[in-house]
mmCIF file with all atom_site columns, C-alpha atoms in Angstrom:
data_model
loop_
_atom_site.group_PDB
_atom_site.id
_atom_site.type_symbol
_atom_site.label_atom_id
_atom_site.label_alt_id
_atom_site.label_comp_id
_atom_site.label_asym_id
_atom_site.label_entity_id
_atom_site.label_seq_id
_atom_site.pdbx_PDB_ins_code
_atom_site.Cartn_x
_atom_site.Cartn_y
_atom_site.Cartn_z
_atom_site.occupancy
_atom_site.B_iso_or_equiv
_atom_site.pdbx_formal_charge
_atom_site.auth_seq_id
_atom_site.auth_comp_id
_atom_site.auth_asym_id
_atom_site.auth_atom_id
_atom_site.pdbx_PDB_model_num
ATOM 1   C CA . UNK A 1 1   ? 14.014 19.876  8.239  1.00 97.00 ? 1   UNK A CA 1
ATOM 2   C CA . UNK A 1 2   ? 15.010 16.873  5.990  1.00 96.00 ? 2   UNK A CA 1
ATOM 3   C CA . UNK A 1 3   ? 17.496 13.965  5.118  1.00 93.00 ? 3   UNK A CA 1
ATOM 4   C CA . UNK A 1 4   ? 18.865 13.450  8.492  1.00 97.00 ? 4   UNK A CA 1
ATOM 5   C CA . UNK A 1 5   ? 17.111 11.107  11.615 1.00 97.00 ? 5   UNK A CA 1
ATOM 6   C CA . UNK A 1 6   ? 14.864 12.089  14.043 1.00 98.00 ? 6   UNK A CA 1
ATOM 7   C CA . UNK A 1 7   ? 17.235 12.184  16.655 1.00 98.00 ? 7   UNK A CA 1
ATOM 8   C CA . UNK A 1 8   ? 18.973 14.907  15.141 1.00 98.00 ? 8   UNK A CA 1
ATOM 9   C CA . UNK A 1 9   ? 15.932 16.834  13.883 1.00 98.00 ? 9   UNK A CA 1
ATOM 10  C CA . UNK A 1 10  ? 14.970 16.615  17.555 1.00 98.00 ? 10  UNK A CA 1
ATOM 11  C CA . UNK A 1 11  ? 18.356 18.153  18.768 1.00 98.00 ? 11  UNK A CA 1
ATOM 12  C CA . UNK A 1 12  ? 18.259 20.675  16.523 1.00 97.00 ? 12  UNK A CA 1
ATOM 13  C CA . UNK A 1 13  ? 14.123 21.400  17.305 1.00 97.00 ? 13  UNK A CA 1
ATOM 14  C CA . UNK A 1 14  ? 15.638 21.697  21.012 1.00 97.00 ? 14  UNK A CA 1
ATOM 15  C CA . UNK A 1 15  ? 18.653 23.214  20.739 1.00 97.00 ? 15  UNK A CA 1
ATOM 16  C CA . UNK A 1 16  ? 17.153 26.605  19.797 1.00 95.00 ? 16  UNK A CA 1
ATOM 17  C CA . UNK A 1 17  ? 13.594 26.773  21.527 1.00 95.00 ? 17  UNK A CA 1
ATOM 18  C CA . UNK A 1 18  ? 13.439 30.525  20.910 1.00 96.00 ? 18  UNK A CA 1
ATOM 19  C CA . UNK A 1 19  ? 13.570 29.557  17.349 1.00 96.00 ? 19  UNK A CA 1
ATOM 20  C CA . UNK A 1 20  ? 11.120 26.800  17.626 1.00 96.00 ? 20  UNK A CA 1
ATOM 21  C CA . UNK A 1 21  ? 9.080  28.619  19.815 1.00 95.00 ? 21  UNK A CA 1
ATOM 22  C CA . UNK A 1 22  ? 8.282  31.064  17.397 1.00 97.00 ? 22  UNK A CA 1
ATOM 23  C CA . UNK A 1 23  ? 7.685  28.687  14.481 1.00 97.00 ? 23  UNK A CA 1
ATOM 24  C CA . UNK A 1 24  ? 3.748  28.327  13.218 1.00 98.00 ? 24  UNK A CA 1
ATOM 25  C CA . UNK A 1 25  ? 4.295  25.074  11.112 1.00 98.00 ? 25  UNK A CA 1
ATOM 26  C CA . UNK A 1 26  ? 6.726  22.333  10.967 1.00 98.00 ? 26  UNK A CA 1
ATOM 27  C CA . UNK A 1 27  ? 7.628  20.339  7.934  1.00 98.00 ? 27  UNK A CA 1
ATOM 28  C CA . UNK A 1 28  ? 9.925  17.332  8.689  1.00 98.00 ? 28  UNK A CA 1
ATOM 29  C CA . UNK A 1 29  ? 11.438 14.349  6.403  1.00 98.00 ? 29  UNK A CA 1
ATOM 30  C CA . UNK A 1 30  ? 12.685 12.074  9.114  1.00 98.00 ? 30  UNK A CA 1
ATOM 31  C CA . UNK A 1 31  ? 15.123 9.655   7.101  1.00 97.00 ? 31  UNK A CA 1
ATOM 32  C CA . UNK A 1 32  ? 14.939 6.903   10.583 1.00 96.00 ? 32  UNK A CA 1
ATOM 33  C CA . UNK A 1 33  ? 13.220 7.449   13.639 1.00 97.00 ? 33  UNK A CA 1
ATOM 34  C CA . UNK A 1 34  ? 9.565  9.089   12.518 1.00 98.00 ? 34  UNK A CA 1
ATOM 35  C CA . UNK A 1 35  ? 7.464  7.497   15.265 1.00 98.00 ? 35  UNK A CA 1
ATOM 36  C CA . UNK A 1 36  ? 10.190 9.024   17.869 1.00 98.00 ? 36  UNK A CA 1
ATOM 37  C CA . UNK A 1 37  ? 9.574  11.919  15.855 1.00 98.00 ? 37  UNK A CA 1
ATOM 38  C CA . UNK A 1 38  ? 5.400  12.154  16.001 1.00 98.00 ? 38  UNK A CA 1
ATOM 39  C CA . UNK A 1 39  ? 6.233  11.176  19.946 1.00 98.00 ? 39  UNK A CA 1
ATOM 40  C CA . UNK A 1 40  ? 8.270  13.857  20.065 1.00 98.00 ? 40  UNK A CA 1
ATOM 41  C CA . UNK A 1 41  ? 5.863  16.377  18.885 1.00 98.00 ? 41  UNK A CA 1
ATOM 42  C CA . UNK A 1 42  ? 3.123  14.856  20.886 1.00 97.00 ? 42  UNK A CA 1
ATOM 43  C CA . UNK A 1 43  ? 4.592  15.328  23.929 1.00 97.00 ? 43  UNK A CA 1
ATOM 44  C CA . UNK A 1 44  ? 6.171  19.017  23.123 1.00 97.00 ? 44  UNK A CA 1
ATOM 45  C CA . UNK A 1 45  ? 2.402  20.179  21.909 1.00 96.00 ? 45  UNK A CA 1
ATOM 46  C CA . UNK A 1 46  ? 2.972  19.940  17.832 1.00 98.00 ? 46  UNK A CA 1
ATOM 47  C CA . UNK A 1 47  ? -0.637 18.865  16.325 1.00 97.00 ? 47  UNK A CA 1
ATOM 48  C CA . UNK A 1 48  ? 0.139  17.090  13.428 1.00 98.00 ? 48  UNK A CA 1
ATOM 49  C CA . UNK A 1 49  ? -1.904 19.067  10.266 1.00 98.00 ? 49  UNK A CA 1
ATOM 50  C CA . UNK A 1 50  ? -0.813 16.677  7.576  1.00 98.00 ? 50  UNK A CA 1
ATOM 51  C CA . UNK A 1 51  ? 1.656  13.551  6.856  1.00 98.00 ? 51  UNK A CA 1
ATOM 52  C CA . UNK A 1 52  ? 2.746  11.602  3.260  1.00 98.00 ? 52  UNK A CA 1
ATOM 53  C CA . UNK A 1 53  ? 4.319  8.670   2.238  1.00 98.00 ? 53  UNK A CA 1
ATOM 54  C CA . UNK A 1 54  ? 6.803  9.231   -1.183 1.00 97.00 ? 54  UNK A CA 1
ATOM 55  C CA . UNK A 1 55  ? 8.365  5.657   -2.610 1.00 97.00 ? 55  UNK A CA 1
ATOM 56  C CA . UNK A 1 56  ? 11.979 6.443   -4.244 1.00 96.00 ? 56  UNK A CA 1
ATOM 57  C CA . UNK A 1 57  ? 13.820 3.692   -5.798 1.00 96.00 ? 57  UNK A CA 1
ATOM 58  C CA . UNK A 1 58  ? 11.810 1.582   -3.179 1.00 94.00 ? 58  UNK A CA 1
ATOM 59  C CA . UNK A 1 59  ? 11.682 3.424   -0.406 1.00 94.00 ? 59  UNK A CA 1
ATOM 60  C CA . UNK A 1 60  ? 9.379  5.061   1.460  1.00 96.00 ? 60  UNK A CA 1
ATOM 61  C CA . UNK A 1 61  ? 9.611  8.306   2.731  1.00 97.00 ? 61  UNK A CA 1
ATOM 62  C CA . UNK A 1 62  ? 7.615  9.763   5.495  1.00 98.00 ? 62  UNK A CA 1
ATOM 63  C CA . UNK A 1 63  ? 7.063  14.123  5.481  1.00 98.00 ? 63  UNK A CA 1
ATOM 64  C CA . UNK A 1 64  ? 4.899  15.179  8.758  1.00 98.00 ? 64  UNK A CA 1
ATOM 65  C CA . UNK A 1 65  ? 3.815  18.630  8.998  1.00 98.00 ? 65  UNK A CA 1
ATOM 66  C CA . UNK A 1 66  ? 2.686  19.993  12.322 1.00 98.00 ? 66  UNK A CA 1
ATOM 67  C CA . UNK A 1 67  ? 1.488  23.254  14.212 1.00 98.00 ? 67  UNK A CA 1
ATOM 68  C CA . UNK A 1 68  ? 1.718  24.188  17.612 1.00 98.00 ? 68  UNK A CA 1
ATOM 69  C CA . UNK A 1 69  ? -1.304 22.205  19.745 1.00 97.00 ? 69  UNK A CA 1
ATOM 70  C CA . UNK A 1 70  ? -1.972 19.160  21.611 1.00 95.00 ? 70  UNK A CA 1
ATOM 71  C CA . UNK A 1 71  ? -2.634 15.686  20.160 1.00 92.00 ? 71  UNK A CA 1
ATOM 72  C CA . UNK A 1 72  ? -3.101 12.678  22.046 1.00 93.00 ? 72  UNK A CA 1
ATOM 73  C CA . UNK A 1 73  ? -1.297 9.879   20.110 1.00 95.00 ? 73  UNK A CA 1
ATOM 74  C CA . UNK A 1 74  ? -0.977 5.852   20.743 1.00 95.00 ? 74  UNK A CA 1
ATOM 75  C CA . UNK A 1 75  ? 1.981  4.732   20.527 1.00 95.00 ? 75  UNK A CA 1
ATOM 76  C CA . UNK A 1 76  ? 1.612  2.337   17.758 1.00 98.00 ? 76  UNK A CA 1
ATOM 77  C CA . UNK A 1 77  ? 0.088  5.249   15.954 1.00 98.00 ? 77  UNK A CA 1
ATOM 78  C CA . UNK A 1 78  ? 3.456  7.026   16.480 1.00 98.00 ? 78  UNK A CA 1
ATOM 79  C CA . UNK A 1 79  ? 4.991  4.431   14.299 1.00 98.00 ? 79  UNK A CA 1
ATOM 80  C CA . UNK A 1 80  ? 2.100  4.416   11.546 1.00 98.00 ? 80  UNK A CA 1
ATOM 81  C CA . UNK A 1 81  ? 1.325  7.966   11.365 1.00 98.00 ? 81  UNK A CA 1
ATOM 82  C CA . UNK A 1 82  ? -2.367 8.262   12.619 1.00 98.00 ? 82  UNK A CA 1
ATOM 83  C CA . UNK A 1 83  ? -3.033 10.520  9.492  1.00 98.00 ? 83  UNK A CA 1
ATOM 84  C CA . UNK A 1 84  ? -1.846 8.211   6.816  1.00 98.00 ? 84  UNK A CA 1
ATOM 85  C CA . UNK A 1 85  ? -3.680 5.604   8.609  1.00 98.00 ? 85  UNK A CA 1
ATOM 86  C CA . UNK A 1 86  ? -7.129 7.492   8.913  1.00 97.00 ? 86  UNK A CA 1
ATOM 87  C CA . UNK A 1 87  ? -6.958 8.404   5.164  1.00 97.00 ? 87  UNK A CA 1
ATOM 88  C CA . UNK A 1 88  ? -5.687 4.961   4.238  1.00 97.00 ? 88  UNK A CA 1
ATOM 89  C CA . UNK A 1 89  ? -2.728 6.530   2.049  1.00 98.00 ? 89  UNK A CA 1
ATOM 90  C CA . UNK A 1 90  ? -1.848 4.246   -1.208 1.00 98.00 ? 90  UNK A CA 1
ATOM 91  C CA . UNK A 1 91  ? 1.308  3.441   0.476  1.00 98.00 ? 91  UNK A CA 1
ATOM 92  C CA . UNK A 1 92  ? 0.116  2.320   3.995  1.00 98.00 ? 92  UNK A CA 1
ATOM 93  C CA . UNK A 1 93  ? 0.229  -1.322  3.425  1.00 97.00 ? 93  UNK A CA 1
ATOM 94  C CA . UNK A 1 94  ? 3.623  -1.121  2.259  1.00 97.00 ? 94  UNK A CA 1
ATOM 95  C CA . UNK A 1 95  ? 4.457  1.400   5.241  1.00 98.00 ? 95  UNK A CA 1
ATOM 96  C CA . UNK A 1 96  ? 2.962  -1.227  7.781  1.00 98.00 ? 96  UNK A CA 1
ATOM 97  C CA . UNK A 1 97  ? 4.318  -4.475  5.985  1.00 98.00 ? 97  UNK A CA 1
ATOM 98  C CA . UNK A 1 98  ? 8.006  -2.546  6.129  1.00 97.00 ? 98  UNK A CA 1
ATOM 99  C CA . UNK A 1 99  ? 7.492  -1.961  10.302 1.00 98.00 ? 99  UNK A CA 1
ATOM 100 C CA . UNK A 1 100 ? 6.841  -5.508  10.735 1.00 98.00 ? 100 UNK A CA 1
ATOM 101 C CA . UNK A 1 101 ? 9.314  -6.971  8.936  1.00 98.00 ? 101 UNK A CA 1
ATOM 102 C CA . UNK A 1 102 ? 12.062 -5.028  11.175 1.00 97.00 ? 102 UNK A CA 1
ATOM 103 C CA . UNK A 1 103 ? 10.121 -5.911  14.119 1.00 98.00 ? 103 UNK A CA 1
ATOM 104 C CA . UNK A 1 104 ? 10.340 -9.611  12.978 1.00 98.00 ? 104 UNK A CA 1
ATOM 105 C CA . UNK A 1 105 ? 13.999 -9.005  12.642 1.00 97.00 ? 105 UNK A CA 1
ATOM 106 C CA . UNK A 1 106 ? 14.377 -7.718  15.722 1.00 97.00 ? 106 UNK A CA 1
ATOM 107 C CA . UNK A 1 107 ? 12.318 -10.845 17.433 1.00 96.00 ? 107 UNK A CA 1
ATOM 108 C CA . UNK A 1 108 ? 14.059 -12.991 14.804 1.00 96.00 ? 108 UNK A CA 1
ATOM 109 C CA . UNK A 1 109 ? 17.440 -12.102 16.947 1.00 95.00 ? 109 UNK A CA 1
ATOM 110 C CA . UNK A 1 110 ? 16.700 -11.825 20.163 1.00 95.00 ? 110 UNK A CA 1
ATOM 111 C CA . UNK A 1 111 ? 15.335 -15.589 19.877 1.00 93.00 ? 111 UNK A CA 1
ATOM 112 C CA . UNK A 1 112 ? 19.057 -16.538 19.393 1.00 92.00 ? 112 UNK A CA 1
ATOM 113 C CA . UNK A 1 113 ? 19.390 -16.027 23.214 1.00 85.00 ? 113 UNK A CA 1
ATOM 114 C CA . UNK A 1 114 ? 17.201 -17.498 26.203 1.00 79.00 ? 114 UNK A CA 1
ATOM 115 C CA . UNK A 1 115 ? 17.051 -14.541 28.072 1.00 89.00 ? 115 UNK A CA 1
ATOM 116 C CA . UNK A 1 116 ? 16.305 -12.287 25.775 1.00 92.00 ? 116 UNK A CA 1
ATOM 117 C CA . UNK A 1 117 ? 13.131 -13.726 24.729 1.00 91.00 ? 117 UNK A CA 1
ATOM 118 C CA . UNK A 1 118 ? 11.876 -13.715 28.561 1.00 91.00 ? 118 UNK A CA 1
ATOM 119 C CA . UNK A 1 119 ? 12.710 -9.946  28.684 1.00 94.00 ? 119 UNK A CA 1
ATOM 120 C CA . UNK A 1 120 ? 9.690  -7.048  28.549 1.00 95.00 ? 120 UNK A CA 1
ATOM 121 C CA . UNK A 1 121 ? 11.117 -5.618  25.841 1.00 95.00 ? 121 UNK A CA 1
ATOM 122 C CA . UNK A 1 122 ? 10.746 -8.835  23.569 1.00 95.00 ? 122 UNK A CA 1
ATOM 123 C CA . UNK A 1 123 ? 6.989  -8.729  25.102 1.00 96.00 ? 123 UNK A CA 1
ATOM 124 C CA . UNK A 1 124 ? 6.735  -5.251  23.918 1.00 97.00 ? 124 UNK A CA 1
ATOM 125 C CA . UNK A 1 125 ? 7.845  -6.024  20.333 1.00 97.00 ? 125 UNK A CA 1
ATOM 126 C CA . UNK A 1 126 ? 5.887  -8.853  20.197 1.00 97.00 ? 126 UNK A CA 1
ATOM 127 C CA . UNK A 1 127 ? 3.194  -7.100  21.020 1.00 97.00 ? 127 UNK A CA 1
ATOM 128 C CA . UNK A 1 128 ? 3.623  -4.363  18.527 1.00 98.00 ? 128 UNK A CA 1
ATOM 129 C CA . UNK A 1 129 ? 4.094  -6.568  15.577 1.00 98.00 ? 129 UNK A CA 1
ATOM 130 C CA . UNK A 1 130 ? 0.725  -7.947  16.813 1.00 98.00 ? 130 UNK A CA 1
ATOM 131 C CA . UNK A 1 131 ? -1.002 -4.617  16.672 1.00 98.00 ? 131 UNK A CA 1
ATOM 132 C CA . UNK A 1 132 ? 0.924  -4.224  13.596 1.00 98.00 ? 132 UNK A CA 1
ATOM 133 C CA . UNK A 1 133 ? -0.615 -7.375  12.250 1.00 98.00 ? 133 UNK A CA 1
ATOM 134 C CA . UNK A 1 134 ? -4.071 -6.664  13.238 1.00 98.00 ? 134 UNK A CA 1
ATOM 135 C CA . UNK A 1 135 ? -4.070 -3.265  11.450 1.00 98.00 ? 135 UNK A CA 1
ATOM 136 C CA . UNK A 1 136 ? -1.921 -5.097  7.972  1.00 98.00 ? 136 UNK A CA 1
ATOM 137 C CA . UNK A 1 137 ? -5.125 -7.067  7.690  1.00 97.00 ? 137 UNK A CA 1
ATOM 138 C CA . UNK A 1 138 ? -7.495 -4.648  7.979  1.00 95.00 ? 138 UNK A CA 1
ATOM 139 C CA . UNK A 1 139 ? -6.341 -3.325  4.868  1.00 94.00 ? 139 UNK A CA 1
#
């Protein structure tokens, strides 16, 4: 399942379990949403076999393959990919650098109002570029 966002691919994945049920691999091209999408498999017992990175016209594309088992996953790995990250794929430091520039965006704005910035989820964020950070220079 390609070209549309994890959201969608989700529905879809959902809306015919039958279908998915019976299913020994999944390839999916998540065009937004890919760490909802390795959550999503975590927590509906999809190992993930294999993942990519493809750059078009400058931007990156992430495929995930998976087959039916359980993976434990941390949730900033759901954003990275934990595959590309173990095998350091030629494009993770551009993959990484891309999630924290919309998580500075998204701290970026919510410093425009007071309460925002006292809120968990601007804790959260922060918190996540930090990881984000930590793994960016490790590269």
């Amino acid at each position: 399942i390609a070209g549309m966002g994890a959201t969608t691919i989700i529905h879809i994945l959902e809306g015919a379990p039958e279908v998915t049920d019976s299913l020994s691999r999944l390839i999916l091209q998540p065009m937004s949403g890919a760490g909802l999408m390795r959550k999503w498999l975590a927590e509906n017992d999809w190992f993930i076999v294999a993942e990519t990175l493809v750059e078009e016209d400058g931007i990156i594309y992430e495929v995930i393959a998976a087959e039916p088992g359980r993976m434990p996953i941390k949730p900033i790995m759901c954003d990275v990919g934990p595959l590309l990250w173990l095998g350091r794929h030629p494009l993770i430091k551009k993959h990484i650098y891309r999630l924290m520039q919309s998580d500075k965006a998204i701290l970026d704005n919510m410093k425009k109002g007071k309460n925002a910035v006292e809120s968990e989820k601007y804790k959260a964020i922060k918190e996540h570029y930090a990881e984000l950070e930590k793994m960016f220079r490790c590269l």
